[in-house]
Short mmCIF file of C-alpha atoms in Angstrom, two decimals:
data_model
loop_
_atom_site.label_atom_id
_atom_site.label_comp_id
_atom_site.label_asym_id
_atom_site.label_seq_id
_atom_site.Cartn_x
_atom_site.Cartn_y
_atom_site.Cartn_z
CA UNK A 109 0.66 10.31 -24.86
CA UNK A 110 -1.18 12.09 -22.20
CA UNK A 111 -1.34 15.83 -24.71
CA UNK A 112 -2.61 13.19 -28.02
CA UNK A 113 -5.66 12.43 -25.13
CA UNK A 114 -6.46 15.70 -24.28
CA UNK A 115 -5.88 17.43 -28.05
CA UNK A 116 -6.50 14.44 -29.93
CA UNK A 117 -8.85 12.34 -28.44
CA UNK A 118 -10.36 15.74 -26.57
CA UNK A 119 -10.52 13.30 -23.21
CA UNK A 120 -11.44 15.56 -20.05
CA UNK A 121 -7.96 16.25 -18.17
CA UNK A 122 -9.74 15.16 -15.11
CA UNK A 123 -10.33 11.80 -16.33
CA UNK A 124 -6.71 10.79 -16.92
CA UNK A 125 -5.26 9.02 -13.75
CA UNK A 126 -1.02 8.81 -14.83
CA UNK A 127 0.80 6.49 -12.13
CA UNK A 128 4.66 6.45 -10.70
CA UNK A 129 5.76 4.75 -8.15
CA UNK A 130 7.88 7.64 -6.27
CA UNK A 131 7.05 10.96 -5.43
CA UNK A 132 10.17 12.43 -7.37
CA UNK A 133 9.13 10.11 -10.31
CA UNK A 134 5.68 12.29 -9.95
CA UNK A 135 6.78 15.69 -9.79
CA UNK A 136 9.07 15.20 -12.93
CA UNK A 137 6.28 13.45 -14.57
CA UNK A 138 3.81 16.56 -14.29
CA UNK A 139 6.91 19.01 -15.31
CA UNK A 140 7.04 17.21 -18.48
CA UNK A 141 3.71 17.25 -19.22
CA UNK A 142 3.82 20.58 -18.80
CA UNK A 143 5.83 21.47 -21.58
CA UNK A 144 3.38 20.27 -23.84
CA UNK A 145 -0.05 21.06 -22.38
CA UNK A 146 -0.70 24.67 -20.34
CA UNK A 147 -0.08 24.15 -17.11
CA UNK A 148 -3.92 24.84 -15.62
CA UNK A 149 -4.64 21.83 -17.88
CA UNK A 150 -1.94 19.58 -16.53
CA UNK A 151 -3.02 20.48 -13.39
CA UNK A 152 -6.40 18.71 -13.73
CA UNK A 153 -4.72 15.48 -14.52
CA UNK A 154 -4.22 12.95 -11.73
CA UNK A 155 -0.52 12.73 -11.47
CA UNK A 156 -0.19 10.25 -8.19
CA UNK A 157 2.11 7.60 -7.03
CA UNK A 158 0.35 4.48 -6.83
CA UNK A 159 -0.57 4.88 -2.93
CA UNK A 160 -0.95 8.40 -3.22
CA UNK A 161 -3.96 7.88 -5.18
CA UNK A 162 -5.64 5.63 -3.46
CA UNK A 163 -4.87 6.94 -0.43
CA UNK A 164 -6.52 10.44 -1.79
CA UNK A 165 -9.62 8.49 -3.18
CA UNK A 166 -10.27 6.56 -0.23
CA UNK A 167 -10.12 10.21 2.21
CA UNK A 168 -12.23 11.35 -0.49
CA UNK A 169 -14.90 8.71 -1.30
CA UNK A 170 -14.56 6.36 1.91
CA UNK A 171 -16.30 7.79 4.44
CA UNK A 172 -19.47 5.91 3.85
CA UNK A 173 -17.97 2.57 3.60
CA UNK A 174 -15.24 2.35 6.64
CA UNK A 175 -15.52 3.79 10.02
CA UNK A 176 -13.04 6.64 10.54
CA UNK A 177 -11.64 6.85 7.23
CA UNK A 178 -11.21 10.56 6.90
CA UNK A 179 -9.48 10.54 10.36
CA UNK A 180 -6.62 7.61 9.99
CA UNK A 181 -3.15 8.49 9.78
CA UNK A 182 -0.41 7.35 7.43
CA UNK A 183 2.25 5.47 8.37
CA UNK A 184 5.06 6.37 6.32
CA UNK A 185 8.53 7.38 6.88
CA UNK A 186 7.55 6.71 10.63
CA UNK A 187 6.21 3.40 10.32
CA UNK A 188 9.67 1.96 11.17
CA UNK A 189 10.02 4.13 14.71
CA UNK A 190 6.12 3.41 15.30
CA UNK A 191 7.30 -0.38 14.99
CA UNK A 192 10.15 -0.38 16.93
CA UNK A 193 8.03 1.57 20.09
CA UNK A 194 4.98 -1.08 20.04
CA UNK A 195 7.46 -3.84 20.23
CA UNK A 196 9.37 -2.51 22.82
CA UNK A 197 6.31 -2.20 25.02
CA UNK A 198 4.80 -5.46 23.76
CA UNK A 199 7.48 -7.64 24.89
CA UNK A 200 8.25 -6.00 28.07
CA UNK A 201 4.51 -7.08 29.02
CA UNK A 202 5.18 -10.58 27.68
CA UNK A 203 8.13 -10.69 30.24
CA UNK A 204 5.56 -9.71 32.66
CA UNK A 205 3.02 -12.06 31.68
CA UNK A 206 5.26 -14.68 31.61
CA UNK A 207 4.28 -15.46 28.02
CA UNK A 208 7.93 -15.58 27.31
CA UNK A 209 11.55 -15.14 29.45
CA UNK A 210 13.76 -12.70 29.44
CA UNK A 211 16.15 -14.83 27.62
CA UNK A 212 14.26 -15.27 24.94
CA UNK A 213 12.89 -11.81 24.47
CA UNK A 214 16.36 -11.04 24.25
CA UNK A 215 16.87 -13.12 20.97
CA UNK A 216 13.78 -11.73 19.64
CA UNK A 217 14.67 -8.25 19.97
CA UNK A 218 17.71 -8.51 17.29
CA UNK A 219 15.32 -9.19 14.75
CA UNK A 220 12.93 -6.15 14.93
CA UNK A 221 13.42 -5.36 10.85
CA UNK A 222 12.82 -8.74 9.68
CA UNK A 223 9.37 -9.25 11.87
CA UNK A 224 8.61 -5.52 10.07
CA UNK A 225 9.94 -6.84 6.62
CA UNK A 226 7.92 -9.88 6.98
CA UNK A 227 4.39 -8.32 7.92
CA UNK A 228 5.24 -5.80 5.02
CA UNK A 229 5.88 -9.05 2.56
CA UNK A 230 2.75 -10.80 3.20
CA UNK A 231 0.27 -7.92 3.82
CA UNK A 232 2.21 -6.85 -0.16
CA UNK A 233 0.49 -9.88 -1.24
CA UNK A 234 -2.62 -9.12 0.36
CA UNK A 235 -2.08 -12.08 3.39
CA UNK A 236 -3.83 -10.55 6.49
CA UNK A 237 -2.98 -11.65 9.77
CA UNK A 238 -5.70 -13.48 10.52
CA UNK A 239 -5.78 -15.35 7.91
CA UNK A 240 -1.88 -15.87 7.77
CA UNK A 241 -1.85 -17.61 11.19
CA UNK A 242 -5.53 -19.62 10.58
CA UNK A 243 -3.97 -22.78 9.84
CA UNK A 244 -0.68 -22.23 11.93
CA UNK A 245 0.37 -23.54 14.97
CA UNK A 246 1.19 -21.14 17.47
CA UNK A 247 2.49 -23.49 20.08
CA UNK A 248 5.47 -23.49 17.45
CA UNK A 249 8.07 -20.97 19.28
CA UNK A 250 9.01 -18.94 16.03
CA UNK A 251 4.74 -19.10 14.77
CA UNK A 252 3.55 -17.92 18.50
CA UNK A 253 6.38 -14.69 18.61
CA UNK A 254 5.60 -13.58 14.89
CA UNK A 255 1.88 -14.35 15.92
CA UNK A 256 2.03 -11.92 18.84
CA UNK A 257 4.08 -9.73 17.01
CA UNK A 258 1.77 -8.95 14.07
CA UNK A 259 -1.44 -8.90 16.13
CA UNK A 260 -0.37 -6.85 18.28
CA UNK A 261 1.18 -4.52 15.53
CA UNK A 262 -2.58 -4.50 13.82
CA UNK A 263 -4.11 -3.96 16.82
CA UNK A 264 -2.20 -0.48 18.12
CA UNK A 265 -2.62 0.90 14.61
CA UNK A 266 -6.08 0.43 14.87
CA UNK A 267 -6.53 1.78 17.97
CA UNK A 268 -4.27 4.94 17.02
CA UNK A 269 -6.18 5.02 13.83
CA UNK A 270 -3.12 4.45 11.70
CA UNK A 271 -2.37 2.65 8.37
CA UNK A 272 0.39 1.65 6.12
CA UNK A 273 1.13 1.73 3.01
CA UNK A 274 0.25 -1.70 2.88
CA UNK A 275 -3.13 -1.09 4.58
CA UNK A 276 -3.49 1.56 1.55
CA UNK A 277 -3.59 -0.73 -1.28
CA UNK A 278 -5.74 -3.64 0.69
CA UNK A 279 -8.21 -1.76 1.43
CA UNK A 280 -8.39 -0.13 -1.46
CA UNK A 281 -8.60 -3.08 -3.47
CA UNK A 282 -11.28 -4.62 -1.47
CA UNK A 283 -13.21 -1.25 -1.46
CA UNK A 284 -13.51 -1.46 -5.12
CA UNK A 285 -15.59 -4.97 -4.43
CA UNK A 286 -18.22 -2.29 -3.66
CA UNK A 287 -20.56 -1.19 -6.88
CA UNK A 288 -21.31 2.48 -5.10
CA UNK A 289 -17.92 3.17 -4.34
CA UNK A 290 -16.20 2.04 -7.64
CA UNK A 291 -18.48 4.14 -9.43
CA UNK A 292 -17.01 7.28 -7.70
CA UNK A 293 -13.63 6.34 -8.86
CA UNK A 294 -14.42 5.49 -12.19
CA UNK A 295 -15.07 9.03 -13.28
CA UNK A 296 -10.92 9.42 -12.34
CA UNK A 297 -9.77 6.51 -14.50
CA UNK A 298 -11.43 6.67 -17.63
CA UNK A 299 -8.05 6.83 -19.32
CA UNK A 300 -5.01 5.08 -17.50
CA UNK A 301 -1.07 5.62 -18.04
CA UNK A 302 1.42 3.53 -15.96
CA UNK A 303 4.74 4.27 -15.54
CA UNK A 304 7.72 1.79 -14.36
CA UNK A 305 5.58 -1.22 -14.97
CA UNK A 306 7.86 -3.21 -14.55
CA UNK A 307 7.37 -2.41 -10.71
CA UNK A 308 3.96 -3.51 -10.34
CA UNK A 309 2.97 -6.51 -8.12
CA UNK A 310 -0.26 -8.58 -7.84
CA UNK A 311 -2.36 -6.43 -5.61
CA UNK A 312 -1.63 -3.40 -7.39
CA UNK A 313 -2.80 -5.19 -10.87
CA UNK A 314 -5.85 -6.19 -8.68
CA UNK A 315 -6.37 -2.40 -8.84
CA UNK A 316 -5.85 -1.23 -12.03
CA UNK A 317 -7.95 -4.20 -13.27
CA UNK A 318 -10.93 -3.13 -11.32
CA UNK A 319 -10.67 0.60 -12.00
CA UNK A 320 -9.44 0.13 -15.70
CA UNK A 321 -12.05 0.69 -18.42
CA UNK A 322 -9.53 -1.05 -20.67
CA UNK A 323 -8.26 2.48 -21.58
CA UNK A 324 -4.81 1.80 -20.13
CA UNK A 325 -1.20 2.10 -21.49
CA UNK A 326 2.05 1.15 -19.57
CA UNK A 327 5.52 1.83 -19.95
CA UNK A 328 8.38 -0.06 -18.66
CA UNK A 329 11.46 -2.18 -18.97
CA UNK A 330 11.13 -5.94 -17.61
CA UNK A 331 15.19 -5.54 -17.34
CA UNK A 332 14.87 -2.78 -14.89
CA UNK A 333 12.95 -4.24 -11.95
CA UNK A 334 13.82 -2.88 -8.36
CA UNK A 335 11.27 -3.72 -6.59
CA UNK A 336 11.01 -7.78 -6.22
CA UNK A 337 11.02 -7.22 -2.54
CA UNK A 338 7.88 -5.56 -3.02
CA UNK A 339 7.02 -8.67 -4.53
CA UNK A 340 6.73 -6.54 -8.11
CA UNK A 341 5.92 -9.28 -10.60
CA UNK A 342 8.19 -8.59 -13.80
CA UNK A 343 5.46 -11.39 -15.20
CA UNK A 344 2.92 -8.76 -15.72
CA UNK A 345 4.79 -6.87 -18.21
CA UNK A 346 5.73 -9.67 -20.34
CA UNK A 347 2.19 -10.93 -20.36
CA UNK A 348 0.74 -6.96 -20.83
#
């Protein structure tokens, strides 16, 4: 597909954006399409992972529309140990503060990966915190620990300037609600090929809606979905 654009179609290599969803999947991808195009060519084509290219655009493009861009951190592999640290210190100043005993930070300490798991969920569906907990009530024991929890979570990120893969695809999403800023992307995406479709959730549609000419091909298999707890919506394929 991607050597009937450039040879056929004579589309500029740097206009193709080709999307996996792992790094491996990437690096194999480009390795085939080097045994059909030269390799300088191939080179010009945007190979990413989803997050990897938005992630790249928004260091390259997104200085002018959010404070700090070009100087936040991911949180990848590490976003898990970075977790695990703010907690610790957050609830040992809730003891402190009295906000809760020590009894009961004990029970909430056993659950560390399913407050992370959570946060991932929603902010995957593109729920923020604030408005996750608008209409809550936080007197509720469960509501006011997952409340102080993810606040607290968003807050030392921002202060450290870090951000998530989540984060990535949020912000991304609403930065292409901006004319300017779409504009530089769209020279990127002229021609779109997704891989592992199947994969894909709402929020990353969202995307590839927004920065899709209309030019875009997918390949999957809706009986080969991993990732539902990425919410990936099997859905979209059927309905492509």
């Amino acid at each position: 597909a991607v050597a009937g654009l450039v040879y056929e179609k004579q589309v500029p290599p740097s206009q193709i954006f080709v999307s996996t969803f792992t790094k491996k999947a990437a690096e194999e991808m480009k390795e085939r399409i080097t045994k059909t195009i030269p390799e300088d060519i191939a080179n010009r084509i945007n190979i990413y992972t989803f997050h990897s290219f938005c992630y790249q655009m928004m260091k390259l493009y997104g200085g002018q529309f959010v404070k700090d861009i070009d100087r936040v951190k991911l949180l990848a592999e590490d976003q898990e140990y970075f977790f695990k640290n703010m907690l610790q210190t957050l609830l040992k100043r809730l003891i402190e503060t009295e906000v809760f005993t020590t009894e009961e930070v004990s029970s909430i300490k056993d659950y560390t990966e399913v407050f992370l798991d959570r946060i991932n969920n929603y902010k995957n569906k593109n729920v923020l915190c604030n408005a996750y907990f608008k209409n809550k009530d936080i007197k509720n024991f469960e509501v006011k620990v997952f409340y102080y929890i993810w606040t607290e979570y968003e807050r030392v990120k921002a202060e450290k300037l870090y951000i998530d893969f989540n984060d990535i695809m949020i912000l991304f999403n609403k930065l292409l609600d901006n004319t300017l800023f779409k504009s530089l992307i769209k020279p990127f995406t002229q021609f779109i090929i997704v891989d592992e479709f199947q994969d894909t959730n709402d929020l990353q549609m969202s995307i590839l809606n927004k920065i899709s000419n209309g030019n875009m091909a997918v390949v999957g298999d809706d009986a080969q979905s991993i990732y539902a707890f990425r919410n990936a919506n099997v859905k979209l394929i059927l309905d492509f």
